[in-house]
Tab-separated table of N, CA and C in Angstrom:
chain	number	residue	atom	x	y	z
J	1	MET	N	97.460	92.538	89.854
J	1	MET	CA	96.589	93.244	90.764
J	1	MET	C	96.676	94.724	90.445
J	2	SER	N	95.530	95.377	90.338
J	2	SER	CA	95.534	96.789	89.978
J	2	SER	C	94.827	97.645	91.017
J	3	THR	N	94.665	97.142	92.204
J	3	THR	CA	93.990	97.891	93.254
J	3	THR	C	94.893	98.999	93.767
J	4	ALA	N	94.395	100.221	93.720
J	4	ALA	CA	95.164	101.362	94.220
J	4	ALA	C	95.118	101.367	95.739
J	5	PRO	N	96.175	101.859	96.401
J	5	PRO	CA	96.199	101.895	97.855
J	5	PRO	C	94.982	102.576	98.481
J	6	ALA	N	94.438	103.602	97.827
J	6	ALA	CA	93.262	104.276	98.385
J	6	ALA	C	92.096	103.301	98.478
J	7	ASP	N	91.968	102.421	97.500
J	7	ASP	CA	90.908	101.426	97.509
J	7	ASP	C	91.274	100.225	98.364
J	8	ALA	N	92.546	100.047	98.634
J	8	ALA	CA	93.031	98.872	99.353
J	8	ALA	C	92.552	98.827	100.799
J	9	VAL	N	92.111	99.951	101.349
J	9	VAL	CA	91.659	99.998	102.734
J	9	VAL	C	90.518	99.000	102.959
J	10	GLN	N	89.745	98.739	101.924
J	10	GLN	CA	88.597	97.843	102.029
J	10	GLN	C	88.992	96.365	101.935
J	11	LEU	N	90.235	96.081	101.609
J	11	LEU	CA	90.686	94.702	101.395
J	11	LEU	C	91.095	94.045	102.703
J	12	PRO	N	91.071	92.700	102.736
J	12	PRO	CA	91.619	91.985	103.896
J	12	PRO	C	93.104	92.316	104.047
J	13	PRO	N	93.665	92.214	105.264
J	13	PRO	CA	95.036	92.671	105.529
J	13	PRO	C	96.110	92.144	104.574
J	14	ALA	N	96.166	90.856	104.317
J	14	ALA	CA	97.229	90.321	103.459
J	14	ALA	C	97.068	90.794	102.022
J	15	THR	N	95.846	90.845	101.546
J	15	THR	CA	95.586	91.316	100.193
J	15	THR	C	95.895	92.798	100.095
J	16	ARG	N	95.603	93.532	101.142
J	16	ARG	CA	95.919	94.967	101.191
J	16	ARG	C	97.432	95.183	101.127
J	17	LEU	N	98.184	94.390	101.895
J	17	LEU	CA	99.644	94.486	101.868
J	17	LEU	C	100.161	94.290	100.449
J	18	ALA	N	99.682	93.258	99.768
J	18	ALA	CA	100.123	92.987	98.397
J	18	ALA	C	99.750	94.134	97.467
J	19	ALA	N	98.543	94.688	97.626
J	19	ALA	CA	98.093	95.786	96.764
J	19	ALA	C	98.949	97.029	96.955
J	20	VAL	N	99.241	97.360	98.203
J	20	VAL	CA	100.046	98.555	98.492
J	20	VAL	C	101.475	98.367	97.983
J	21	LEU	N	102.059	97.193	98.201
J	21	LEU	CA	103.409	96.922	97.696
J	21	LEU	C	103.458	96.972	96.171
J	22	GLN	N	102.461	96.350	95.541
J	22	GLN	CA	102.423	96.328	94.076
J	22	GLN	C	102.343	97.747	93.520
J	23	GLU	N	101.479	98.560	94.088
J	23	GLU	CA	101.332	99.938	93.626
J	23	GLU	C	102.632	100.727	93.826
J	24	LEU	N	103.251	100.569	94.995
J	24	LEU	CA	104.500	101.267	95.292
J	24	LEU	C	105.596	100.876	94.315
J	25	MET	N	105.753	99.590	94.064
J	25	MET	CA	106.818	99.126	93.182
J	25	MET	C	106.557	99.507	91.729
J	26	THR	N	105.298	99.569	91.333
J	26	THR	CA	104.957	99.966	89.968
J	26	THR	C	105.189	101.462	89.770
J	27	GLU	N	104.824	102.257	90.767
J	27	GLU	CA	104.981	103.712	90.662
J	27	GLU	C	106.431	104.169	90.767
J	28	TYR	N	107.266	103.388	91.439
J	28	TYR	CA	108.656	103.794	91.661
J	28	TYR	C	109.638	102.721	91.200
J	29	PRO	N	109.742	102.533	89.884
J	29	PRO	CA	110.751	101.580	89.388
J	29	PRO	C	112.147	102.127	89.673
J	30	THR	N	113.088	101.238	89.890
J	30	THR	CA	114.444	101.674	90.204
J	30	THR	C	115.438	101.376	89.092
J	31	ASP	N	115.123	100.438	88.221
J	31	ASP	CA	116.107	99.998	87.235
J	31	ASP	C	115.811	100.444	85.805
J	32	ASP	N	114.567	100.700	85.505
J	32	ASP	CA	114.169	101.123	84.160
J	32	ASP	C	113.221	102.304	84.267
J	33	ALA	N	113.086	103.049	83.174
J	33	ALA	CA	112.124	104.148	83.163
J	33	ALA	C	110.707	103.608	83.356
J	34	GLU	N	110.435	102.430	82.811
J	34	GLU	CA	109.144	101.783	82.991
J	34	GLU	C	109.378	100.393	83.549
J	35	PHE	N	108.429	99.923	84.334
J	35	PHE	CA	108.557	98.591	84.914
J	35	PHE	C	108.307	97.560	83.821
J	36	SER	N	109.258	96.689	83.590
J	36	SER	CA	109.088	95.631	82.588
J	36	SER	C	109.433	94.289	83.214
J	37	THR	N	108.889	93.226	82.642
J	37	THR	CA	109.163	91.890	83.176
J	37	THR	C	110.623	91.513	83.032
J	38	ASP	N	111.338	92.123	82.070
J	38	ASP	CA	112.763	91.834	81.885
J	38	ASP	C	113.605	92.332	83.057
J	39	ALA	N	113.084	93.317	83.772
J	39	ALA	CA	113.848	93.929	84.859
J	39	ALA	C	113.579	93.280	86.213
J	40	VAL	N	112.731	92.255	86.262
J	40	VAL	CA	112.377	91.619	87.527
J	40	VAL	C	113.556	90.822	88.071
J	41	SER	N	113.907	91.105	89.327
J	41	SER	CA	115.014	90.435	89.995
J	41	SER	C	114.524	89.398	90.998
J	42	ALA	N	113.352	89.661	91.573
J	42	ALA	CA	112.774	88.764	92.574
J	42	ALA	C	111.260	88.935	92.566
J	43	VAL	N	110.571	87.964	93.124
J	43	VAL	CA	109.123	88.041	93.258
J	43	VAL	C	108.777	87.794	94.713
J	44	LEU	N	108.105	88.748	95.313
J	44	LEU	CA	107.621	88.616	96.685
J	44	LEU	C	106.195	88.086	96.587
J	45	THR	N	105.915	86.961	97.232
J	45	THR	CA	104.592	86.354	97.160
J	45	THR	C	103.890	86.485	98.492
J	46	VAL	N	102.676	87.031	98.449
J	46	VAL	CA	101.829	87.166	99.632
J	46	VAL	C	100.661	86.213	99.436
J	47	THR	N	100.449	85.311	100.397
J	47	THR	CA	99.344	84.366	100.316
J	47	THR	C	98.446	84.541	101.532
J	48	PRO	N	97.266	85.138	101.350
J	48	PRO	CA	96.334	85.304	102.469
J	48	PRO	C	95.928	83.939	103.035
J	49	LEU	N	95.884	83.837	104.348
J	49	LEU	CA	95.519	82.580	105.006
J	49	LEU	C	94.082	82.587	105.518
J	50	HIS	N	93.408	83.729	105.380
J	50	HIS	CA	92.036	83.859	105.859
J	50	HIS	C	91.224	84.679	104.873
J	51	GLY	N	89.924	84.569	104.941
J	51	GLY	CA	89.032	85.409	104.140
J	51	GLY	C	88.780	84.863	102.753
J	52	ASP	N	88.132	85.699	101.943
J	52	ASP	CA	87.736	85.297	100.590
J	52	ASP	C	88.922	84.962	99.699
J	53	ASP	N	90.067	85.579	99.956
J	53	ASP	CA	91.255	85.358	99.131
J	53	ASP	C	92.171	84.269	99.688
J	54	GLN	N	91.691	83.500	100.652
J	54	GLN	CA	92.512	82.479	101.306
J	54	GLN	C	93.141	81.550	100.278
J	55	GLY	N	94.457	81.389	100.400
J	55	GLY	CA	95.183	80.451	99.553
J	55	GLY	C	95.526	80.955	98.165
J	56	ILE	N	95.087	82.148	97.810
J	56	ILE	CA	95.370	82.693	96.480
J	56	ILE	C	96.647	83.535	96.564
J	57	ALA	N	97.705	83.031	95.966
J	57	ALA	CA	98.999	83.720	96.007
J	57	ALA	C	98.963	84.968	95.140
J	58	ILE	N	99.500	86.050	95.687
J	58	ILE	CA	99.599	87.315	94.967
J	58	ILE	C	101.087	87.615	94.811
J	59	ASP	N	101.553	87.643	93.569
J	59	ASP	CA	102.963	87.894	93.293
J	59	ASP	C	103.214	89.379	93.086
J	60	VAL	N	104.258	89.874	93.722
J	60	VAL	CA	104.678	91.263	93.558
J	60	VAL	C	106.098	91.228	92.985
J	61	PRO	N	106.246	91.519	91.689
J	61	PRO	CA	107.578	91.513	91.086
J	61	PRO	C	108.402	92.708	91.561
J	62	LEU	N	109.687	92.475	91.790
J	62	LEU	CA	110.592	93.512	92.272
J	62	LEU	C	111.821	93.593	91.382
J	63	GLN	N	112.241	94.813	91.088
J	63	GLN	CA	113.502	95.019	90.389
J	63	GLN	C	114.628	94.949	91.417
J	64	ALA	N	115.848	94.761	90.953
J	64	ALA	CA	116.998	94.632	91.861
J	64	ALA	C	117.103	95.820	92.813
J	65	GLY	N	116.946	97.021	92.299
J	65	GLY	CA	117.014	98.213	93.141
J	65	GLY	C	115.900	98.256	94.173
J	66	GLN	N	114.732	97.744	93.806
J	66	GLN	CA	113.611	97.704	94.741
J	66	GLN	C	113.856	96.689	95.853
J	67	VAL	N	114.502	95.577	95.515
J	67	VAL	CA	114.849	94.579	96.533
J	67	VAL	C	115.773	95.213	97.570
J	68	GLU	N	116.781	95.932	97.093
J	68	GLU	CA	117.720	96.600	97.996
J	68	GLU	C	117.016	97.678	98.820
J	69	TRP	N	116.185	98.469	98.170
J	69	TRP	CA	115.448	99.545	98.834
J	69	TRP	C	114.537	98.992	99.927
J	70	LEU	N	113.768	97.961	99.600
J	70	LEU	CA	112.851	97.359	100.564
J	70	LEU	C	113.613	96.698	101.712
J	71	THR	N	114.715	96.037	101.410
J	71	THR	CA	115.546	95.417	102.439
J	71	THR	C	116.104	96.467	103.397
J	72	ASN	N	116.615	97.564	102.848
J	72	ASN	CA	117.147	98.646	103.690
J	72	ASN	C	116.047	99.280	104.536
J	73	LEU	N	114.889	99.490	103.951
J	73	LEU	CA	113.762	100.062	104.680
J	73	LEU	C	113.387	99.185	105.876
J	74	LEU	N	113.264	97.887	105.643
J	74	LEU	CA	112.900	96.973	106.728
J	74	LEU	C	114.002	96.857	107.777
J	75	SER	N	115.250	96.869	107.336
J	75	SER	CA	116.372	96.807	108.285
J	75	SER	C	116.405	98.034	109.182
J	76	ARG	N	116.212	99.208	108.583
J	76	ARG	CA	116.209	100.446	109.377
J	76	ARG	C	115.038	100.491	110.348
J	77	GLU	N	113.875	100.076	109.881
J	77	GLU	CA	112.699	100.106	110.745
J	77	GLU	C	112.843	99.091	111.878
J	78	SER	N	113.445	97.964	111.586
J	78	SER	CA	113.705	96.961	112.618
J	78	SER	C	114.653	97.513	113.678
J	79	ALA	N	115.704	98.200	113.243
J	79	ALA	CA	116.647	98.820	114.181
J	79	ALA	C	115.939	99.890	115.002
J	80	HIS	N	115.085	100.655	114.363
J	80	HIS	CA	114.308	101.685	115.059
J	80	HIS	C	113.461	101.060	116.168
J	81	CYS	N	112.776	99.980	115.844
J	81	CYS	CA	111.932	99.303	116.842
J	81	CYS	C	112.773	98.740	117.990
J	82	ARG	N	113.887	98.104	117.648
J	82	ARG	CA	114.768	97.552	118.684
J	82	ARG	C	115.306	98.655	119.589
J	83	ASN	N	115.801	99.731	118.998
J	83	ASN	CA	116.417	100.809	119.769
J	83	ASN	C	115.416	101.572	120.614
J	84	SER	N	114.161	101.503	120.279
J	84	SER	CA	113.127	102.211	121.032
J	84	SER	C	112.850	101.556	122.386
J	85	HIS	N	113.250	100.325	122.565
J	85	HIS	CA	113.013	99.628	123.826
J	85	HIS	C	113.926	100.184	124.928
J	86	SER	N	113.432	100.182	126.134
J	86	SER	CA	114.173	100.772	127.252
J	86	SER	C	115.495	100.063	127.545
J	87	ASP	N	115.632	98.807	127.160
J	87	ASP	CA	116.876	98.084	127.413
J	87	ASP	C	117.881	98.241	126.265
J	88	GLU	N	117.584	99.093	125.315
J	88	GLU	CA	118.490	99.353	124.186
J	88	GLU	C	118.976	100.797	124.255
J	89	SER	N	119.481	101.320	123.147
J	89	SER	CA	120.076	102.659	123.132
J	89	SER	C	119.055	103.773	123.325
J	90	GLY	N	117.799	103.515	122.997
J	90	GLY	CA	116.778	104.541	123.101
J	90	GLY	C	116.815	105.531	121.960
J	91	GLN	N	117.727	105.341	121.016
J	91	GLN	CA	117.848	106.258	119.883
J	91	GLN	C	117.131	105.673	118.676
J	92	CYS	N	116.065	106.337	118.289
J	92	CYS	CA	115.341	105.841	117.128
J	92	CYS	C	116.160	106.083	115.863
J	93	GLY	N	115.798	105.376	114.810
J	93	GLY	CA	116.517	105.506	113.558
J	93	GLY	C	116.221	106.799	112.824
J	94	HIS	N	115.199	107.524	113.244
J	94	HIS	CA	114.810	108.740	112.536
J	94	HIS	C	115.563	109.971	113.022
J	95	CYS	N	115.872	110.013	114.325
J	95	CYS	CA	116.512	111.229	114.850
J	95	CYS	C	117.767	110.943	115.662
J	96	ALA	N	118.082	109.663	115.865
J	96	ALA	CA	119.258	109.257	116.649
J	96	ALA	C	119.249	109.875	118.038
J	97	GLY	N	118.045	110.054	118.583
J	97	GLY	CA	117.926	110.571	119.942
J	97	GLY	C	117.935	112.077	120.064
J	98	THR	N	118.035	112.795	118.942
J	98	THR	CA	118.108	114.264	119.010
J	98	THR	C	116.746	114.920	119.076
J	99	GLY	N	115.705	114.218	118.652
J	99	GLY	CA	114.378	114.797	118.600
J	99	GLY	C	114.110	115.532	117.307
J	100	SER	N	115.114	115.646	116.455
J	100	SER	CA	114.965	116.289	115.150
J	100	SER	C	115.100	115.243	114.042
J	101	ALA	N	114.202	115.285	113.102
J	101	ALA	CA	114.255	114.333	112.003
J	101	ALA	C	115.524	114.519	111.189
J	102	ARG	N	116.051	113.421	110.669
J	102	ARG	CA	117.227	113.482	109.811
J	102	ARG	C	117.017	112.570	108.621
J	103	SER	N	117.802	112.715	107.609
J	103	SER	CA	117.702	111.902	106.428
J	103	SER	C	118.071	110.460	106.751
J	104	LEU	N	117.355	109.514	106.163
J	104	LEU	CA	117.669	108.103	106.371
J	104	LEU	C	118.605	107.563	105.299
J	105	ARG	N	119.115	108.412	104.459
J	105	ARG	CA	120.023	107.956	103.391
J	105	ARG	C	121.423	107.883	103.871
């Protein structure tokens, strides 16, 4: 898939997700200077269930570093969402309740 994220806005949601992920992973390799099939550690598959692309699996190859990066990103965002609820700490993952942005590293 070679759809750039700017063009992806016109795509159905699942296909758009795959296009944006593919572009991100291609632009930011973590293990090699260039993305190569030898460096693939995992493949994330997005299969749209509706629309013109229904049932057509879209594979997004990931390098080992990208798997870790994406996992950490989702884990942090999940914690942010959980903590934002009134029955939790109320401290988002971005500022830890201070109101000032901080590094997520």
